[in-house]
Structures are given as C-alpha cells and as structure tokens.
mmCIF file of C-alpha atoms in Angstrom:
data_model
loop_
_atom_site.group_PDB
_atom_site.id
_atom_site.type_symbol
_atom_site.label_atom_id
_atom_site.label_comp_id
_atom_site.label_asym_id
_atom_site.label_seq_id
_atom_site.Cartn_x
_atom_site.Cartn_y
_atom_site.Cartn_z
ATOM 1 C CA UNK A 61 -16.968 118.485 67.516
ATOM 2 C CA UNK A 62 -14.280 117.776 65.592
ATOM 3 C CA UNK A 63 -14.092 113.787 66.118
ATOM 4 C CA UNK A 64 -16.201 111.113 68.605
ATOM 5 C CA UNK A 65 -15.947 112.376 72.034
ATOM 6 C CA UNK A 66 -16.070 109.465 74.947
ATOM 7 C CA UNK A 67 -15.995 110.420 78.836
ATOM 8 C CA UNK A 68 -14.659 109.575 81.464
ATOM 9 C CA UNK A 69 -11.600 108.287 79.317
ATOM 10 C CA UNK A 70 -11.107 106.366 82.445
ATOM 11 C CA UNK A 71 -13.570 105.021 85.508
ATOM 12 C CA UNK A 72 -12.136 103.256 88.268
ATOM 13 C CA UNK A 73 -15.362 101.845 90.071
ATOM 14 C CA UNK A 74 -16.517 99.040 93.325
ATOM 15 C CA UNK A 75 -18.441 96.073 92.155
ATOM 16 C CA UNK A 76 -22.143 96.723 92.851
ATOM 17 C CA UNK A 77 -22.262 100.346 91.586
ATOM 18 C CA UNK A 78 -23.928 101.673 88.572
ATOM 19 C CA UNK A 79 -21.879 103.746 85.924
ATOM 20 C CA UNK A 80 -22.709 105.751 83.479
ATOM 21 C CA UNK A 81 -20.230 105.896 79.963
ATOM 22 C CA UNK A 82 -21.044 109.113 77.436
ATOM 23 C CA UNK A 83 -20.549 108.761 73.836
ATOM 24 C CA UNK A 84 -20.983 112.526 72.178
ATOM 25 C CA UNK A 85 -20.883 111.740 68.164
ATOM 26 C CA UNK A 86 -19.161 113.956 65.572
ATOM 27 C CA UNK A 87 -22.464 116.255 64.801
ATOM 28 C CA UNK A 88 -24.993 115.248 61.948
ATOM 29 C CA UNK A 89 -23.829 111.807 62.252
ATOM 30 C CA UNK A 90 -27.400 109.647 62.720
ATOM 31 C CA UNK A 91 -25.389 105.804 63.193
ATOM 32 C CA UNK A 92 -23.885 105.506 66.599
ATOM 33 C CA UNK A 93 -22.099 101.706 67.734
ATOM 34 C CA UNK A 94 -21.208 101.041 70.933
ATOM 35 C CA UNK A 95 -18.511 98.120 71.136
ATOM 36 C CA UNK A 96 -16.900 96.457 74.015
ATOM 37 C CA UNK A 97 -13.043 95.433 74.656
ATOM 38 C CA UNK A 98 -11.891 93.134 76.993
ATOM 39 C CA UNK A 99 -8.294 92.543 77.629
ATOM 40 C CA UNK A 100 -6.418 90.679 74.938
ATOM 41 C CA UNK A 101 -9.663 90.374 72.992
ATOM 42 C CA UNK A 102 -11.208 91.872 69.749
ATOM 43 C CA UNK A 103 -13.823 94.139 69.722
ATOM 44 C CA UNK A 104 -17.312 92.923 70.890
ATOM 45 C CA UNK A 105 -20.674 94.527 69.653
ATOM 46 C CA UNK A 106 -23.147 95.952 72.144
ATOM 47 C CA UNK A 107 -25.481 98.254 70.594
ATOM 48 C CA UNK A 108 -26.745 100.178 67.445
ATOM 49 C CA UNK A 109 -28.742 103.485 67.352
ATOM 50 C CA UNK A 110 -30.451 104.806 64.122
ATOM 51 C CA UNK A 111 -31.392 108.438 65.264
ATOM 52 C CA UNK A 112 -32.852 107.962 68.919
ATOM 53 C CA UNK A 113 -34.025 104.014 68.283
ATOM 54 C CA UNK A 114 -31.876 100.999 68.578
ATOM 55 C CA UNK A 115 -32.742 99.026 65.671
ATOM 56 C CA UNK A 116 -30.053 96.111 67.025
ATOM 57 C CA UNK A 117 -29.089 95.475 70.652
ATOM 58 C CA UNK A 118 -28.346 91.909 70.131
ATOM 59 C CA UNK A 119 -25.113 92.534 71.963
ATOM 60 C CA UNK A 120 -26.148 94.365 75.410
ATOM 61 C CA UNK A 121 -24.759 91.199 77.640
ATOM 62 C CA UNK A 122 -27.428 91.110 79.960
ATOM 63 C CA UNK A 123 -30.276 93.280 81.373
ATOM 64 C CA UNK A 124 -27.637 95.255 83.683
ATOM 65 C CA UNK A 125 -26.651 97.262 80.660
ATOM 66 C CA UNK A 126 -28.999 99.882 79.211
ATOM 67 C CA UNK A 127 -27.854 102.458 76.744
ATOM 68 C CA UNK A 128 -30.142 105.257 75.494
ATOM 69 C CA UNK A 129 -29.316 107.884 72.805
ATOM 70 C CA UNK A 130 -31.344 111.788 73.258
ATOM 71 C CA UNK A 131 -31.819 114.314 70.514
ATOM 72 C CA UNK A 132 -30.304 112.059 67.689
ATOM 73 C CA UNK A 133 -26.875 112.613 69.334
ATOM 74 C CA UNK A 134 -25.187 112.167 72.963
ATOM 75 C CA UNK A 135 -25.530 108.671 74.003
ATOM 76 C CA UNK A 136 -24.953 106.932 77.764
ATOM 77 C CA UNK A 137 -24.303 103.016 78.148
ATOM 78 C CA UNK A 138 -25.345 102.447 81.755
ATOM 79 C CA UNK A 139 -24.138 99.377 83.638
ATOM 80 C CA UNK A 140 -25.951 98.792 86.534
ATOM 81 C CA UNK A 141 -24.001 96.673 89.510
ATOM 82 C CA UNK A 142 -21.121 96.210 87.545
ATOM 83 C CA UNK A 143 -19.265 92.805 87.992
ATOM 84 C CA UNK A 144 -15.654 92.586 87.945
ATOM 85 C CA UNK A 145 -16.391 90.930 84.132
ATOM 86 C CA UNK A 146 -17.312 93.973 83.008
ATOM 87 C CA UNK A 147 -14.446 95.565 83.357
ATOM 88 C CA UNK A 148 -12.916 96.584 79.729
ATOM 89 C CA UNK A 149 -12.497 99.612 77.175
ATOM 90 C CA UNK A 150 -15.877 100.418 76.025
ATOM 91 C CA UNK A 151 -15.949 102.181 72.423
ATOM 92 C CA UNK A 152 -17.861 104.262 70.306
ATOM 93 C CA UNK A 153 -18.303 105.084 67.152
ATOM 94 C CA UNK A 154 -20.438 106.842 64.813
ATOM 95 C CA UNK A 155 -20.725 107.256 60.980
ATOM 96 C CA UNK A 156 -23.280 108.994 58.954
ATOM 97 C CA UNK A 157 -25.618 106.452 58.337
ATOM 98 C CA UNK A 158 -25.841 103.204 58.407
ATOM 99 C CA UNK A 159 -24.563 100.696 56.056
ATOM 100 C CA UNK A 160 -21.076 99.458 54.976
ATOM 101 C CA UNK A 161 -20.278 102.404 52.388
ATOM 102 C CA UNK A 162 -20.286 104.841 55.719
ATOM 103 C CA UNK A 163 -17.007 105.138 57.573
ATOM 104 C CA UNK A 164 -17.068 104.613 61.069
ATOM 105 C CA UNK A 165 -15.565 106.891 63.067
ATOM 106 C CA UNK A 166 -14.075 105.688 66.461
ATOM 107 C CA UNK A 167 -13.772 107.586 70.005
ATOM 108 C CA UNK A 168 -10.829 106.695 72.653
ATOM 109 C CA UNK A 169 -13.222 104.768 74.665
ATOM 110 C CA UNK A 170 -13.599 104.453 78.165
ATOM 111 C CA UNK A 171 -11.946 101.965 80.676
ATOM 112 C CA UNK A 172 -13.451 100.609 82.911
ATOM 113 C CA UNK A 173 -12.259 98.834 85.685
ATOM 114 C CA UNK A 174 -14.418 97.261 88.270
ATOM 115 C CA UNK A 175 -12.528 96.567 91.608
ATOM 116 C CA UNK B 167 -22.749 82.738 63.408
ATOM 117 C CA UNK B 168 -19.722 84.459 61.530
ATOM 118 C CA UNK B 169 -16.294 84.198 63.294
ATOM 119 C CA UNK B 170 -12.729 85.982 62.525
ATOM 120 C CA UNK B 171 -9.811 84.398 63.305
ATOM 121 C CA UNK B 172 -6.187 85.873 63.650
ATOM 122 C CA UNK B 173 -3.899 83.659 64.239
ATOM 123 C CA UNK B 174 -0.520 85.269 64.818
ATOM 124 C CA UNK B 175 -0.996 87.462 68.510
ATOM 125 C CA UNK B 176 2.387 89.588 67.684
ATOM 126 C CA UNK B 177 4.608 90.264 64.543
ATOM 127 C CA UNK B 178 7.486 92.044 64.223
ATOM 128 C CA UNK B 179 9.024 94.130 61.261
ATOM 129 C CA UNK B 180 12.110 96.030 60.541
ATOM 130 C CA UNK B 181 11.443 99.637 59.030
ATOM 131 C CA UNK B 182 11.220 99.634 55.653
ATOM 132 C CA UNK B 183 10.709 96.289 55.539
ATOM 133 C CA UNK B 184 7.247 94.462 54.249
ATOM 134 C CA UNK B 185 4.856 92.235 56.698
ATOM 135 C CA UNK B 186 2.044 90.182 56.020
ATOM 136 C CA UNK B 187 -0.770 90.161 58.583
ATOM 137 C CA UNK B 188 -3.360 86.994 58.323
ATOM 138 C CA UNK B 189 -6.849 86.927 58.588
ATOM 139 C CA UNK B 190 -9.412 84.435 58.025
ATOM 140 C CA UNK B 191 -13.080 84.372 58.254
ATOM 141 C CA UNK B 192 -16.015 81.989 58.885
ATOM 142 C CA UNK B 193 -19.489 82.494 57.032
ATOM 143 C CA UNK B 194 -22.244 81.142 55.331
ATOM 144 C CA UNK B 195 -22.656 84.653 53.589
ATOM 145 C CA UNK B 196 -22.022 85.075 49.692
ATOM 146 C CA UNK B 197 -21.770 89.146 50.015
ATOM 147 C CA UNK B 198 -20.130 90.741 52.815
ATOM 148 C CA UNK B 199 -16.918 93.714 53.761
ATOM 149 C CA UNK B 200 -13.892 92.693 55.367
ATOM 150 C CA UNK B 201 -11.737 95.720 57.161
ATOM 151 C CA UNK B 202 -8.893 95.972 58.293
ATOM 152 C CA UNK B 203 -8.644 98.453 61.711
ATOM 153 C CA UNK B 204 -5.733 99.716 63.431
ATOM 154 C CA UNK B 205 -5.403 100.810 67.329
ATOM 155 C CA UNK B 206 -2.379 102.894 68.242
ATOM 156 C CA UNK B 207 -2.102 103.354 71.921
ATOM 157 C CA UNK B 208 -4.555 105.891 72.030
ATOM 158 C CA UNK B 209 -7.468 102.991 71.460
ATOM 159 C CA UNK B 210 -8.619 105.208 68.763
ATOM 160 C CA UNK B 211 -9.664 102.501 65.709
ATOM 161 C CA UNK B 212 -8.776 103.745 62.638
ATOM 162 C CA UNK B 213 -9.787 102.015 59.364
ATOM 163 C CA UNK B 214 -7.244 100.773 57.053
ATOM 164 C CA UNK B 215 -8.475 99.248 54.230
ATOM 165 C CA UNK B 216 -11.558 97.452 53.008
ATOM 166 C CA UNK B 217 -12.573 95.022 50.633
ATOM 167 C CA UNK B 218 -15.885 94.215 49.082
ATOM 168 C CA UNK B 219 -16.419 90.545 48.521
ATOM 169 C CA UNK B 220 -18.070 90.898 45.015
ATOM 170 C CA UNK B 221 -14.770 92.774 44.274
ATOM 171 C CA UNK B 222 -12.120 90.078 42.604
ATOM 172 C CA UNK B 223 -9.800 93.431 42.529
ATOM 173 C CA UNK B 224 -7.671 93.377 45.609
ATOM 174 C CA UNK B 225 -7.692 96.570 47.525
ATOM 175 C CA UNK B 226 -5.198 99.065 47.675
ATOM 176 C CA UNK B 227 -4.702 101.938 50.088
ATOM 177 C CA UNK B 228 -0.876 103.607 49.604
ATOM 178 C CA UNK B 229 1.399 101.595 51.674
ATOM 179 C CA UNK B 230 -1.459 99.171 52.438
ATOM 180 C CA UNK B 231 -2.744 96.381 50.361
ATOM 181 C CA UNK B 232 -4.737 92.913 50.846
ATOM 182 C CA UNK B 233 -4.898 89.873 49.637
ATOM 183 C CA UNK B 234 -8.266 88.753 49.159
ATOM 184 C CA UNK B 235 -9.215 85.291 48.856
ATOM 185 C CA UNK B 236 -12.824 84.294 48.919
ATOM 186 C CA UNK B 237 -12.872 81.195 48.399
ATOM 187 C CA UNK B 238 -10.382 80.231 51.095
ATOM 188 C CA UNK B 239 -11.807 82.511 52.973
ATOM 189 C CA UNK B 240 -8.249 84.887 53.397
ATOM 190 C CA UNK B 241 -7.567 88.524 53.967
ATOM 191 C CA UNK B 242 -4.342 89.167 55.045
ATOM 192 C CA UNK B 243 -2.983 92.322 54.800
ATOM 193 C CA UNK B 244 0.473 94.094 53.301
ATOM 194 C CA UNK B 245 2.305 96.973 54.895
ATOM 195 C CA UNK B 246 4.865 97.749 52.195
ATOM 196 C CA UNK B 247 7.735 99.950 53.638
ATOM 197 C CA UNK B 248 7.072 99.934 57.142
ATOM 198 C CA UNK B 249 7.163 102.660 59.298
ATOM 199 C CA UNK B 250 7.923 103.265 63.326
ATOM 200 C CA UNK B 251 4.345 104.543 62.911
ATOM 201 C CA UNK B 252 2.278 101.663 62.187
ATOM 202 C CA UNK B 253 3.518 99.812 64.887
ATOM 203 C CA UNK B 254 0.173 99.402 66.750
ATOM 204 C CA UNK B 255 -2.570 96.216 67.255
ATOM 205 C CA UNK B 256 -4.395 95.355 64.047
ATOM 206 C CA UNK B 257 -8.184 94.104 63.563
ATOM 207 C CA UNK B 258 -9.559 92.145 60.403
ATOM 208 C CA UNK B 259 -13.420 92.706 60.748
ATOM 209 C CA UNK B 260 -15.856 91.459 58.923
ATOM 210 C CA UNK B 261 -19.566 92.853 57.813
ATOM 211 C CA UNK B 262 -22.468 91.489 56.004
ATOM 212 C CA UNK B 263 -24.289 92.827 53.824
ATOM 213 C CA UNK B 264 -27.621 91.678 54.674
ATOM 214 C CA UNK B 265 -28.532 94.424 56.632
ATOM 215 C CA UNK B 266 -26.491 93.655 59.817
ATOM 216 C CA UNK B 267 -24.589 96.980 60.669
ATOM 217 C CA UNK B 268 -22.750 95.091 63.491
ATOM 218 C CA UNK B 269 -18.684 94.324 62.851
ATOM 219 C CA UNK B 270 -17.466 90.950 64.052
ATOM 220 C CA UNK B 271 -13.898 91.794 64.921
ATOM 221 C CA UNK B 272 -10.995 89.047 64.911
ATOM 222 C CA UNK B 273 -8.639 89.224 68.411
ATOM 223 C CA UNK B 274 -6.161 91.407 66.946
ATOM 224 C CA UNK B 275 -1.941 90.977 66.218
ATOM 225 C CA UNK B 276 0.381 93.430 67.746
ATOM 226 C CA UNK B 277 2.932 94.873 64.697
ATOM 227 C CA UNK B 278 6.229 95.794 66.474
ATOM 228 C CA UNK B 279 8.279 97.826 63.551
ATOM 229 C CA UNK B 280 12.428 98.002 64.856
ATOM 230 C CA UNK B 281 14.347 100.762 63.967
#
C-alpha cells in the first residue's frame, strides 16, 4: 500500500475484553515498531519486529499484551482484559530496515478507549 | 536510562514569524540521533529533521533547522517563516546508536501559528 495502514482507527471497548489492533506495513518494509500514546504524553515504545521475530519487546507493559507479526508483514498487538490504563493511541510504524539511517514511516494509529 | 525533556507544553507563533522549540536530553551515550517529529491532527508522525551527534554541522531541512548542542545536551529546533501548516504537536526523540532501534520520545509542545 501506499503508506502504514492501522485498523480500527478507533475501538471503543469494556474493561475485561481482549482486542485485537492491526498494523499492515508499507510492502517490502522488514522493521515494524509498535509505540504507545497516552493522553498528554510522548510516545512510549512497545515492540520491535525484524521480519517475523521480535528482537526487542522491552516495552510490552505486562504479559496482557502480545503482538505477533505473519509473513514478514501484517502485524496484531493483542491486549488481553484491557484496563482502563490502557486506554491510548497505539502507533505503528515501519521502515526498511533497521537502524537509524532508515526512515520510519508512521500509521494514524488506533485509539483505544477502555470504558 | 535515557530521558527527553520538553519543557514548554504549548507555543504560539504568528505566520511568518520564527519560533524556537526546546529540547533537551539525558544520556550516558557518546553517539546517538536526535529527531525531531511532528503530529498534525491526523496522529500521523512525520519526521522533521535529524541530527547525528558526531555531526558538529547543525542540520538543516528548508524552513527547518536545529541547534545542536552536545555538550549541554540541547536540540531545539527553528521554524523560519511559519506557516498555518505547521501548527501541530512536536516530538524531540532521541536514538542510540548502540544497536537499540527503540526512540525515546520527549512529551511533546503544541505550535499554535495565528494568522
């Protein structure tokens, strides 16, 4: 596609349910970030996929997120009894490869909002 | 742990007129990238500008341009002849270069531009 493609764009969910966010990255692009963005606040790292592996998930909160990556390309953040906390805009991004000299190209992210 | 810090939560501009955004940044690190992001109301990041640290040569992108300071540990950024269209929220972000792909993103400053 022709940029990083993030759905729902919006997810209006009760606490105690699981959700699933989609990241689809701009093909042929092998780095894919998901980032997390609470109100007022900067963005937070989550998780980093090299092809299919996660080389850093240092950021996943706690052990109710998961977030897999298929093929080398679509990738879901799951969030499993979401707490009113984790209500935010949850981006992604993608770039070509990793490392600093690779521009990172952002979806609109999804917001979340736990009632 | 590296930390970002902006410390002005809004700014405000006339068009046409130049604003400095501040930015200043915690780490241990010798070699690392600083960015500078902006969000529109989309939530779309798009990068701005960014800086090497081995660079001395401040960078320069059009009407964008930063003032890099490493040993104070400043990068603020320029917006030279403002336009209605860069009001948006801004994020100074920094990267090492040590192999960490993950950004560490200050809280952001809202630029208001007035017509």
């Amino acid at each position: 596609g022709a940029g990083v493609s993030q759905s729902p764009s919006n997810k209006v969910t009760e606490k105690g349910k699981d959700v699933e966010l989609r990241c689809d990255p701009i093909s042929g692009h092998t780095a894919l970030y998901w980032y997390r963005q609470s109100l007022g606040q900067g963005l937070e790292f989550l998780i980093y996929f090299q092809g299919n592996s996660a080389p850093d998930k240092s950021g996943l909160p706690s052990d109710r997120f998961s977030a897999e990556r298929t093929g080398g390309s679509v990738s879901t953040l799951t969030i499993q009894r979401t707490q009113q906390e984790d209500s935010a805009v949850y981006l992604c991004a993608s770039s070509y490869g990793p490392g600093a000299d690779e521009k990172l190209f952002f979806g609109s992210g999804t917001q979340l909002s736990v009632l | 742990a590296q930390t970002v810090t902006q410390s002005q939560p809004e700014m405000s501009v006339q068009e046409a007129e130049t604003v400095t955004l501040s930015c200043t940044y915690d780490t241990s690190e010798s070699d690392y990238y600083l960015f500078w992001y902006k969000q529109p109301p989309s939530r779309q990041m798009i990068l701005v500008i960014r800086q090497e640290a081995y660079k001395q040569q401040n960078a320069t992108e059009n009407r964008f341009s930063v003032n890099f300071q490493k040993a104070a540990k400043s990068f603020s950024l320029k917006i030279s002849d403002s336009q209605l269209g860069d009001a948006a929220m801004y994020f100074c972000a920094y990267r090492s270069a040590s192999g960490s792909e993950k950004l560490v993103f200050g809280k952001g400053t809202k630029l208001t531009v007035n017509p």
